[in-house]
Coordinates of C-alpha atoms and ligand atoms in Angstrom, one line a residue:
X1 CA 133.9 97.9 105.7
X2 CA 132.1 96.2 102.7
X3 CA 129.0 94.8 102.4
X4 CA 129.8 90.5 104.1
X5 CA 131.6 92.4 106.9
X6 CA 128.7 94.5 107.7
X7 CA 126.6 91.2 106.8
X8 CA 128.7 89.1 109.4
X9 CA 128.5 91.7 112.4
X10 CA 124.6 92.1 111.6
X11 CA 124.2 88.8 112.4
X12 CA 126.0 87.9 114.8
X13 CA 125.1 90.8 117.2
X14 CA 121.8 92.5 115.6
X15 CA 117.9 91.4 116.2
X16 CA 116.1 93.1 113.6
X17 CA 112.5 94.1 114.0
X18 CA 109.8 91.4 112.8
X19 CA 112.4 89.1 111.4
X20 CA 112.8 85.6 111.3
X21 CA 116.7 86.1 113.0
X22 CA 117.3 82.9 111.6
X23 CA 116.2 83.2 107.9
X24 CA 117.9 86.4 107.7
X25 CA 120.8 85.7 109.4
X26 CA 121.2 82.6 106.5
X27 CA 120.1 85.1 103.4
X28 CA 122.0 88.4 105.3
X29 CA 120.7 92.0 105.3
X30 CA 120.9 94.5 102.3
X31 CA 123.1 97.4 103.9
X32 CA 121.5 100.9 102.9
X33 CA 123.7 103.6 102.9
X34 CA 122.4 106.8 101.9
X35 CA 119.2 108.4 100.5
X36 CA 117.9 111.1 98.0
X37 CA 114.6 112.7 97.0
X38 CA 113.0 109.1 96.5
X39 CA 115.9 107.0 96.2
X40 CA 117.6 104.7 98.6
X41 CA 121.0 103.3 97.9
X42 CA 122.8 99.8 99.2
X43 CA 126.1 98.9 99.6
X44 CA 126.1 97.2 96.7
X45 CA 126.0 100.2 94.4
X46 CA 121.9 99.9 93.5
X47 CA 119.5 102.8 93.9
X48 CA 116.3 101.5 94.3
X49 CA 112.9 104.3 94.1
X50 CA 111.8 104.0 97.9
X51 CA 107.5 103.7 97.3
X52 CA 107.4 103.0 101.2
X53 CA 108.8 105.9 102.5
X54 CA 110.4 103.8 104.8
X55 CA 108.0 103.0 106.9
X56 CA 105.2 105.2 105.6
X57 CA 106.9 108.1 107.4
X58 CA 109.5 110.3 105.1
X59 CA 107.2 112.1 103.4
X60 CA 109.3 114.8 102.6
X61 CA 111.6 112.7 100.8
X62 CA 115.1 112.1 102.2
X63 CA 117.9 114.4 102.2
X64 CA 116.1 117.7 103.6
X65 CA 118.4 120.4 104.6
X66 CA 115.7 122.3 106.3
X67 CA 115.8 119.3 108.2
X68 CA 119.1 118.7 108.9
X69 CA 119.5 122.2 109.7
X70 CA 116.8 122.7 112.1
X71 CA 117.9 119.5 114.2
X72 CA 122.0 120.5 114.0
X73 CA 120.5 123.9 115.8
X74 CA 118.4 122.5 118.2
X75 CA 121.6 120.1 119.1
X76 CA 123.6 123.1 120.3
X77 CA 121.1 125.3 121.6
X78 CA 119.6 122.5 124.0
X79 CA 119.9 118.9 123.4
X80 CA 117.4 117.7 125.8
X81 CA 115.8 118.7 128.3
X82 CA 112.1 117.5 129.9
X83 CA 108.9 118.6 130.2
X84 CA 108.3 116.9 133.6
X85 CA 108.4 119.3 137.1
X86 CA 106.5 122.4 135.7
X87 CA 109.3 122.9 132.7
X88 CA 109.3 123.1 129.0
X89 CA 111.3 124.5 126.0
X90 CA 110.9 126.4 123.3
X91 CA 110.5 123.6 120.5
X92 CA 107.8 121.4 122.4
X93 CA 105.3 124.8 123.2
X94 CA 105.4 125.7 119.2
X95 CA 104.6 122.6 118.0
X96 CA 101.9 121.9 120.3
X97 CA 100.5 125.0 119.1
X98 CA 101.4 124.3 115.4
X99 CA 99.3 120.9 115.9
X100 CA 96.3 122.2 117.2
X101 CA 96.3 124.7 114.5
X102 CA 96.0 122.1 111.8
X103 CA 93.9 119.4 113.9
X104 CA 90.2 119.9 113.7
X105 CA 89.3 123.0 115.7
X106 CA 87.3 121.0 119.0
X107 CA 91.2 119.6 118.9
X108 CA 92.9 122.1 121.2
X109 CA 95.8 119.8 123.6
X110 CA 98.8 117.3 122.6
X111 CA 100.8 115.2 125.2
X112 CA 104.2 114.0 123.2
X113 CA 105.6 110.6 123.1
X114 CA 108.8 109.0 121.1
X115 CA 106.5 106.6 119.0
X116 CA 103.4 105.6 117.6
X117 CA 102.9 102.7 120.0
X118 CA 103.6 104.9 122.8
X119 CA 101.0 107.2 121.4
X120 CA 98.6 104.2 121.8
X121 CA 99.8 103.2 125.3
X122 CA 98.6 106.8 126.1
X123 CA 95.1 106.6 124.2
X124 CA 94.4 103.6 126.4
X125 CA 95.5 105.6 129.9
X126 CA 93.7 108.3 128.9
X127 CA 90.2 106.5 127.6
X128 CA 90.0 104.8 131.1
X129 CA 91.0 107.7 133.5
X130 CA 88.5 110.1 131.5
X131 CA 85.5 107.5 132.1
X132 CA 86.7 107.1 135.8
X133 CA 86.5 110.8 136.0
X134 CA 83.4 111.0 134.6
X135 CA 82.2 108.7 137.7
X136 CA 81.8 106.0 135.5
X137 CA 84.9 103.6 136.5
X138 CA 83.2 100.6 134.2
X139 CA 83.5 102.1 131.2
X140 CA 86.8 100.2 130.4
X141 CA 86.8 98.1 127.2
X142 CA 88.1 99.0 124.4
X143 CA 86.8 97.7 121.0
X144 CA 89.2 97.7 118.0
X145 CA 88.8 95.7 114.8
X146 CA 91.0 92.5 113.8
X147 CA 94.0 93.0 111.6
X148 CA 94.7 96.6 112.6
X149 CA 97.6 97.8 113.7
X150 CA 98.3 100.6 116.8
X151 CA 102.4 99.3 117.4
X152 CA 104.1 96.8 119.0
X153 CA 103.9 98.3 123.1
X154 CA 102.2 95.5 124.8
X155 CA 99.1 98.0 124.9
X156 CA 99.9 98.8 121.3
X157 CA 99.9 95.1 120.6
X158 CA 96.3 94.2 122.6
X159 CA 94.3 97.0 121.0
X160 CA 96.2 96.1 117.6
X161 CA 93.9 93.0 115.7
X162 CA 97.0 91.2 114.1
X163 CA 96.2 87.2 115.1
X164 CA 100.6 86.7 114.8
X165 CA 101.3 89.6 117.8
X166 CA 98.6 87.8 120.2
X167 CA 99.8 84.3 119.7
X168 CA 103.2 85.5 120.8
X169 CA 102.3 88.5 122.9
X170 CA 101.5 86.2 126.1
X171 CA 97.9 87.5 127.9
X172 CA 97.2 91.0 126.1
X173 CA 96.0 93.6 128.1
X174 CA 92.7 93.3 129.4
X175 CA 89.0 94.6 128.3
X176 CA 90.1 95.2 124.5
X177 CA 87.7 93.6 121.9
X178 CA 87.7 93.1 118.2
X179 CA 85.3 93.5 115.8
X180 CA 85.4 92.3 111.9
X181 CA 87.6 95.1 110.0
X182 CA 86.0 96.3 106.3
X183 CA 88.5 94.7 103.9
X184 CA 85.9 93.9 101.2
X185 CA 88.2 91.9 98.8
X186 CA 89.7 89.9 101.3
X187 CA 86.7 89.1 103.6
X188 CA 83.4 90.5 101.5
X189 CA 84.4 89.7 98.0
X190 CA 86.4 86.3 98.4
X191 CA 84.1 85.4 101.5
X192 CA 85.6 84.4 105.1
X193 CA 88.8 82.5 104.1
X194 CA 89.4 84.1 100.5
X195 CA 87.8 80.6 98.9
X196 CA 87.0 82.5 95.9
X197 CA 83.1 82.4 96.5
X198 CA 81.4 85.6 95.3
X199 CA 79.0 87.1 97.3
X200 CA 75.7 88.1 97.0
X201 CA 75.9 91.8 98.1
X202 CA 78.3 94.5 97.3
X203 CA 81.2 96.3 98.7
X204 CA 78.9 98.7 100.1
X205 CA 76.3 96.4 101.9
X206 CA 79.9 94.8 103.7
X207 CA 80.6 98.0 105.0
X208 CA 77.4 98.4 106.6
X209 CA 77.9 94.7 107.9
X210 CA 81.1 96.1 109.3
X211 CA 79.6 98.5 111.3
X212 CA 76.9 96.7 112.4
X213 CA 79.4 94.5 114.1
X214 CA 80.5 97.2 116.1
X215 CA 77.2 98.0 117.3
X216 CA 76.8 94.2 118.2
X217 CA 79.7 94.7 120.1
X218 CA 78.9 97.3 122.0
X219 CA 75.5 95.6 122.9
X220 CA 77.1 92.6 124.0
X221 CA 79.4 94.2 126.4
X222 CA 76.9 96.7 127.5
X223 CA 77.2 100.3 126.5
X224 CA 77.9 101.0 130.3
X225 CA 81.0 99.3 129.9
X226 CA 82.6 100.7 126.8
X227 CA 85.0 103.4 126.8
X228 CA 86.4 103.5 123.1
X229 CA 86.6 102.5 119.9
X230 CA 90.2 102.7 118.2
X231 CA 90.3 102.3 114.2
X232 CA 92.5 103.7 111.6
X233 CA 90.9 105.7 109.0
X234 CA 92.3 103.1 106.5
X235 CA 94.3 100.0 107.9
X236 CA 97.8 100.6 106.7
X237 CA 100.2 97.6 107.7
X238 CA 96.9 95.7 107.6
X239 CA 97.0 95.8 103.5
X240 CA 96.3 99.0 102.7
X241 CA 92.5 98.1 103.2
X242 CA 90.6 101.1 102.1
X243 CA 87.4 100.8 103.6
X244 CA 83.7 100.7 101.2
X245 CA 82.5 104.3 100.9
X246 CA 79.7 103.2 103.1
X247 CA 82.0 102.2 106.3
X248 CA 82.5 105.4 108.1
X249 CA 79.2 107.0 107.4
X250 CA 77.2 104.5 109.4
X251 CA 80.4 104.1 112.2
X252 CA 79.3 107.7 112.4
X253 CA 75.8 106.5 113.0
X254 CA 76.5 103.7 114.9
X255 CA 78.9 106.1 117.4
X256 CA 75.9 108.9 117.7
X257 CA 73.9 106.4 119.3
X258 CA 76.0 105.2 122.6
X259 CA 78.2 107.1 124.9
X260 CA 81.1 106.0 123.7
X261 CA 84.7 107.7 122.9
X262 CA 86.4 107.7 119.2
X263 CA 90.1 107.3 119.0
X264 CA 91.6 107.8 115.3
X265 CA 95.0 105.9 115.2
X266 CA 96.6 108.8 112.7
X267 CA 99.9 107.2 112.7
X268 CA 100.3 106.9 108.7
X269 CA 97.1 108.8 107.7
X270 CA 97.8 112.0 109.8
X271 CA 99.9 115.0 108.0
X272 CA 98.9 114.3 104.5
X273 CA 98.6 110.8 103.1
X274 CA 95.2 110.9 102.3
X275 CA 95.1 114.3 100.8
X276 CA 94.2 116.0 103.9
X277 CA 95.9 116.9 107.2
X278 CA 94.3 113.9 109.1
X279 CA 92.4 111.1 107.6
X280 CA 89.5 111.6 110.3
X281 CA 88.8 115.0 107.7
X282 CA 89.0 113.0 104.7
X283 CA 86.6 110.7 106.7
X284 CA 84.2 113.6 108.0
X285 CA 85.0 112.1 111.2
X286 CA 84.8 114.3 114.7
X287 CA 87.6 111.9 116.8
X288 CA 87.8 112.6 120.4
X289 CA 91.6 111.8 120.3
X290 CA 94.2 111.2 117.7
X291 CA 97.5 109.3 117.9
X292 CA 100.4 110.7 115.7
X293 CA 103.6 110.0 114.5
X294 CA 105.6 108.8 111.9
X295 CA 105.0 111.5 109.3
X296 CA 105.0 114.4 112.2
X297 CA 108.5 114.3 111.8
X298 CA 108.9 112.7 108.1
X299 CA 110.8 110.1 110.0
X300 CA 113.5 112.2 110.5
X301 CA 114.0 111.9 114.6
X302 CA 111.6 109.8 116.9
X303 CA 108.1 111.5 118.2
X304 CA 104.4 110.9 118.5
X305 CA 101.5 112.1 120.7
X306 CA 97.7 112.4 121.2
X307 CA 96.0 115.0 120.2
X308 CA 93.1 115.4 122.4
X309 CA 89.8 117.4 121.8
X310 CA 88.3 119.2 124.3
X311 CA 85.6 116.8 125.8
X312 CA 88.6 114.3 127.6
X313 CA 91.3 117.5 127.9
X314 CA 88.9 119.4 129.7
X315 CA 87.9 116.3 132.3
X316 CA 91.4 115.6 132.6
X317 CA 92.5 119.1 133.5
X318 CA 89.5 120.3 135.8
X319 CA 89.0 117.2 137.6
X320 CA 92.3 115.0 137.4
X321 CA 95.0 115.8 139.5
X322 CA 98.3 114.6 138.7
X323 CA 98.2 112.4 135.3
X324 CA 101.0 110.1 136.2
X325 CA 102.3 109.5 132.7
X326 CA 104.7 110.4 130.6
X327 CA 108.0 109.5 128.7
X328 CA 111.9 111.1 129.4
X329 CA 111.5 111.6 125.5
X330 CA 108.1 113.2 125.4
X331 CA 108.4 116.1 123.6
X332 CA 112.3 116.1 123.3
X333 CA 113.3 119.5 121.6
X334 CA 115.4 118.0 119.1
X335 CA 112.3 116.0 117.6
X336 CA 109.9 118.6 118.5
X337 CA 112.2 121.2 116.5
X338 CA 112.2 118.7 113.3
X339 CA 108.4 117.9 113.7
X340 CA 107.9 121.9 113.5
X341 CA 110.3 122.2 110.5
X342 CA 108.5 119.4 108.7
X343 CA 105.1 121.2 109.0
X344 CA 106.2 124.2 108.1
X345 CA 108.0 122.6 104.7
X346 CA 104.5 121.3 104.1
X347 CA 102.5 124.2 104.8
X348 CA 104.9 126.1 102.1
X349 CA 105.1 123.4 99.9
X350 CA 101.3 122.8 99.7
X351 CA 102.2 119.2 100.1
X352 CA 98.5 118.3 101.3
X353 CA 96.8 120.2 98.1
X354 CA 99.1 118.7 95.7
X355 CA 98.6 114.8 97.2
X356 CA 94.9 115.7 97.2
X357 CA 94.7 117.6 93.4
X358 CA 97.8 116.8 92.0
X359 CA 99.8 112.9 92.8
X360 CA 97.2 111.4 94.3
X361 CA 94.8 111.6 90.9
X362 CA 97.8 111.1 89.6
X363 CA 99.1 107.9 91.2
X364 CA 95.2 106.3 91.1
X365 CA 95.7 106.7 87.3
X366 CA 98.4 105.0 86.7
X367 CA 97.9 102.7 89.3
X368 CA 94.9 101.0 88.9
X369 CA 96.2 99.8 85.0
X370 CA 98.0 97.3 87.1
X371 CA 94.5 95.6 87.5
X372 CA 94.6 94.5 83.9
X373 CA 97.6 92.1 84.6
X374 CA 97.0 88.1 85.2
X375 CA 98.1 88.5 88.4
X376 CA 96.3 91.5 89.9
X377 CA 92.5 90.8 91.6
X378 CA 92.1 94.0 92.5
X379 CA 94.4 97.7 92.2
X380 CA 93.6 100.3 94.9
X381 CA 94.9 103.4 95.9
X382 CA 93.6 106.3 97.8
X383 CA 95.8 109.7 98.1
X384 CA 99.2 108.1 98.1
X385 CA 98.4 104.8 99.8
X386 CA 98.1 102.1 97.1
X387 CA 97.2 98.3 97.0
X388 CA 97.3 95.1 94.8
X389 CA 95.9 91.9 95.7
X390 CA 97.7 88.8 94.2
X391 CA 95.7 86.2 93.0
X392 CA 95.7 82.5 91.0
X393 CA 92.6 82.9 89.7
X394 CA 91.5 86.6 88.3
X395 CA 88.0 85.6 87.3
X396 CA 87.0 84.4 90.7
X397 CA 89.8 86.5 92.6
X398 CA 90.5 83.1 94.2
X399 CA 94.0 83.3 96.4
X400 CA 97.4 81.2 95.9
X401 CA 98.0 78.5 98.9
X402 CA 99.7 80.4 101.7
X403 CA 102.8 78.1 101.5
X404 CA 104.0 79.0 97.9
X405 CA 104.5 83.1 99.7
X406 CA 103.6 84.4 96.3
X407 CA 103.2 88.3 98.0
X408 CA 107.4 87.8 99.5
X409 CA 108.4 86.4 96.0
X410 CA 106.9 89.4 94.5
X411 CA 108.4 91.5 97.0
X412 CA 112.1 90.3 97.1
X413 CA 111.9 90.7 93.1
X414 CA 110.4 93.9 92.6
X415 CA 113.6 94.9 95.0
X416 CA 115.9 93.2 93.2
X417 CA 114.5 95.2 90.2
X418 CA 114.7 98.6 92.2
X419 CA 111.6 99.2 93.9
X420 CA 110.6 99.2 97.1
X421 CA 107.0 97.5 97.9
X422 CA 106.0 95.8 100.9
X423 CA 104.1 92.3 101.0
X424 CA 101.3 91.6 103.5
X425 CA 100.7 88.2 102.6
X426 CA 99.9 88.0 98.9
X427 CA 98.7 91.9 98.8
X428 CA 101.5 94.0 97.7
X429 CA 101.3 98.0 99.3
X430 CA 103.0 100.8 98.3
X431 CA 103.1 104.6 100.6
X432 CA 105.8 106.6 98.5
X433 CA 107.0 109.5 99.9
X434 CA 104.2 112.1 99.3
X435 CA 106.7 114.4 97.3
X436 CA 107.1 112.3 94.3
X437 CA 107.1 113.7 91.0
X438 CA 104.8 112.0 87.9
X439 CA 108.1 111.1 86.2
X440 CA 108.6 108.8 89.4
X441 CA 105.0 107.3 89.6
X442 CA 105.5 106.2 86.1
X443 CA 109.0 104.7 86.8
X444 CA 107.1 103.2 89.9
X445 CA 104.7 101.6 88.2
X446 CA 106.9 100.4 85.5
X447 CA 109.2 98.5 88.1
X448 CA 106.0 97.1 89.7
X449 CA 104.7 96.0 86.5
X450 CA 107.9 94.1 86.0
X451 CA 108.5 92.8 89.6
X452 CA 104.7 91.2 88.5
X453 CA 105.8 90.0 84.9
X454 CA 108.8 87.9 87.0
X455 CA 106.8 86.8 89.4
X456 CA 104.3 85.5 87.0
X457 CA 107.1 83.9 85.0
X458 CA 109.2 82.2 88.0
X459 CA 105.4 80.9 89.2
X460 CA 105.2 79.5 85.9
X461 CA 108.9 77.8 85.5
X462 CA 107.8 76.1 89.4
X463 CA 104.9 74.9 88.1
X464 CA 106.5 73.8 85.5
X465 CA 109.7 72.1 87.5
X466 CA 107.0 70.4 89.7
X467 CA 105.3 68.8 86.9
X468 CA 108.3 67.3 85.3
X469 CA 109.4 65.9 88.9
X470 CA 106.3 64.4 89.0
X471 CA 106.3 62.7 85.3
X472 CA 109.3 61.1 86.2
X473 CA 108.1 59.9 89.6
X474 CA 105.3 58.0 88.3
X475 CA 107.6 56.7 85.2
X476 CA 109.6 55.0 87.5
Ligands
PLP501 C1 103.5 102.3 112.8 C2 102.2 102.4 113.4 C3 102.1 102.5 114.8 C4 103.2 102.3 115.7 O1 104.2 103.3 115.6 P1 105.7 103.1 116.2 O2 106.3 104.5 116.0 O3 106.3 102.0 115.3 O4 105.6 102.7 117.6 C5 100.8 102.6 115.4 N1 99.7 102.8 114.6 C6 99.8 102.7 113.3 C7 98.6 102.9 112.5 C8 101.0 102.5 112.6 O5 101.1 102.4 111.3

């Protein structure tokens, strides 16, 4: 089959996930074929360097034997079987105990699931049976922040801040707030609306202001009623929004003050991103729960989970009963037997040390030069995470109108010119696989550097087109 046949059966029988259908079934998919190292490859013959990791989840790079082999093992030895009706395997007990290992020591349980969202459906269960529990049945809201993301589960979904998802969602779940999130250039430094007005404090005063919206929060729906906050340790599908130093510390503060749970949504920070095994360590942060995925199993085969410390596990074990949740998938062996490979490779690899000495420095480097071009307002990158904001104006870091999609131009030509990078509105993210060499960040940054030279020069010829147009309107 070449690439329009695959092109005509995508779309006429395939719904892709967040697509326009009908946009894409006019423009047609690009049909990736095979991977290597950092490299994906389309049925069109182009390799193109992979700086999302797909979806910030094969950090070990595709094309892993280890892999391969521990999941081709697995597959004859037992394919599936459950964990319901007092059973288990072999896989799903060592990686528990692998997990607990490396999560913070008050961290001590997991309960598997197939997927992030999943993970988060589970958070939610788990938040409001604990407080019930606890003899304190009111304790039911949730407060998250706006434009985070926890999946796309109608629980995942409610306690996720992205304004798109809730307009479409129908009623979200009830008892979840949101709170302003800590994305300094977008809401501090360009001001509510990104009009380009600079304000009077710094980065570091917003990220006070931040939390002190959470503690406003909790006052207004009463401490007696809060069970939770969720928050990832940096919003990742959000725009890589690194928060100001200042954020966590006085969330920390904040938190020490009520009675109120913390869940850290590790999806893309957990196993190494940030330069440490979860981003709640790179935050100093003591979470009572923890939602994984995604790199658990470098994206290999499907599996999440919570991992939760001691405080909730122990409630939930002495004084629960029956929890009466739980997936055919949770902890299926053939995931679980991956996920436990994967660790291992990283543990033996010293993938964590090297993103945290080694690429990370490395990639921050050579990253934030990008900041000197026309386009960039602002380069960012923490561990191997990494932002640019887009911008018409660079002195006042003023934003282009929404309807000229500047961030998708930007996107569709840096693939074109063999680099994956993802486009959240006009913010352009990268979240390359956390195995890349130097020799690959240059080439990275290279590519990005051109995708932003075209993008500057197509805006221009537009500008340019639309200018003549309108000469010879008003000449005739
Ligand atoms: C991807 C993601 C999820 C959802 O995970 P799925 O496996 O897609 O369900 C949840 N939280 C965060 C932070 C994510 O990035």
């Amino acid at each position: 089959m070449n690439t329009e046949a695959y092109r005509q059966l995508d779309r006429e029988h395939h719904l892709h996930p967040f697509t326009d259908f009908k946009a894409l079934g006019e423009e047609g998919s690009r049909i990736v074929t095979h991977a290597k190292g950092v490299y994906i490859h389309d049925s069109e013959g182009h390799r193109i360097l992979d700086a999302m990791a797909g979806l910030w989840c094969v950090n070990l790079g595709y094309g892993r034997e280890e892999l391969v082999e521990a999941a081709t093992v697995q597959l004859r030895e037992l394919p599936y079987y459950n964990n319901f009706f007092k059973s288990t395997h072999p896989p799903a007990v060592k990686l528990a105990e692998a997990l607990c290992r490396l999560a913070p020591s008050h961290m001590n349980r997991v309960f598997f699931t197939g997927s992030g969202s999943e993970a988060n459906d589970t958070v939610l269960r788990m938040v409001r049976r604990y407080w019930t529990l606890e003899g304190k049945p009111d304790k039911q809201w949730v407060i998250a922040r706006e434009n985070s993301y926890h999946g796309s589960t109608v629980a995942g979904m409610s306690l996720g801040g992205m304004a798109p998802m809730h307009a479409q969602g129908g009623p979200t779940v009830p008892k979840i707030a949101h709170v302003r999130q800590p994305y300094w250039f977008g809401e501090g430094r360009l001001g509510e609306g990104g009009d380009g007005e600079e304000r009077r404090f710094g980065p570091e005063a917003f990220g006070r202001e931040c939390a002190a919206a959470l503690e406003a929060k909790i006052q207004e729906l009463g401490e007696e009623n809060v069970a939770a906050f969720i928050a990832e340790p940096l919003q990742g599908a959000g725009g890589a929004i690194i928060p100001p130093a200042s954020y966590w510390p006085a969330v920390k503060e904040v938190l020490a003050r009520y009675n109120v749970l913390l869940v850290m949504d590790e999806v893309i920070c957990g196993f190494g991103r940030l330069g440490e095994w979860f981003g709640s360590v790179y935050y100093d942060l003591e979470p009572d729960l923890m939602s994984i995925a995604k790199g658990l199993s470098s994206g290999y085969l499907p599996i999440g989970g919570v991992l939760v410390g001691d405080r909730v596990a122990e409630t939930l074990i002495e004084r629960g009963g029956e929890f009466v949740h739980g997936f055919t998938y949770s902890g299926h062996p053939v995931c679980a037997a991956v996920a436990l490979k994967n660790l291992e490779l990283m543990q033996a690899e010293g993938i964590v040390e090297r993103v945290r000495e080694d690429i990370g420095p490395y990639l921050f480097e050579r990253w934030t030069t990008l900041a000197e071009h026309p386009l960039v307002g602002e380069a960012r990158s923490l561990g191997l995470v990494g932002a640019l904001e887009l911008v018409a104006d660079k002195t006042h870091g003023k934003r282009f109108a929404k309807d000229l999609a500047v961030g998708n131009l930007c996107r569709d030509i840096s693939f074109d010119l063999g680099l994956v990078m993802r486009s959240v509105g006009d913010t352009m993210i990268i979240s390359p696989p956390l195995v890349i060499t130097r020799a690959e960040i240059d080439e990275l940054v290279r590519l990005a550097g051109a995708a932003l030279d075209e993008t500057a020069r197509r805006l221009a010829a537009r500008e340019q087109a639309d200018e003549s147009t309108l000469r010879e309107e008003s000449r005739s």
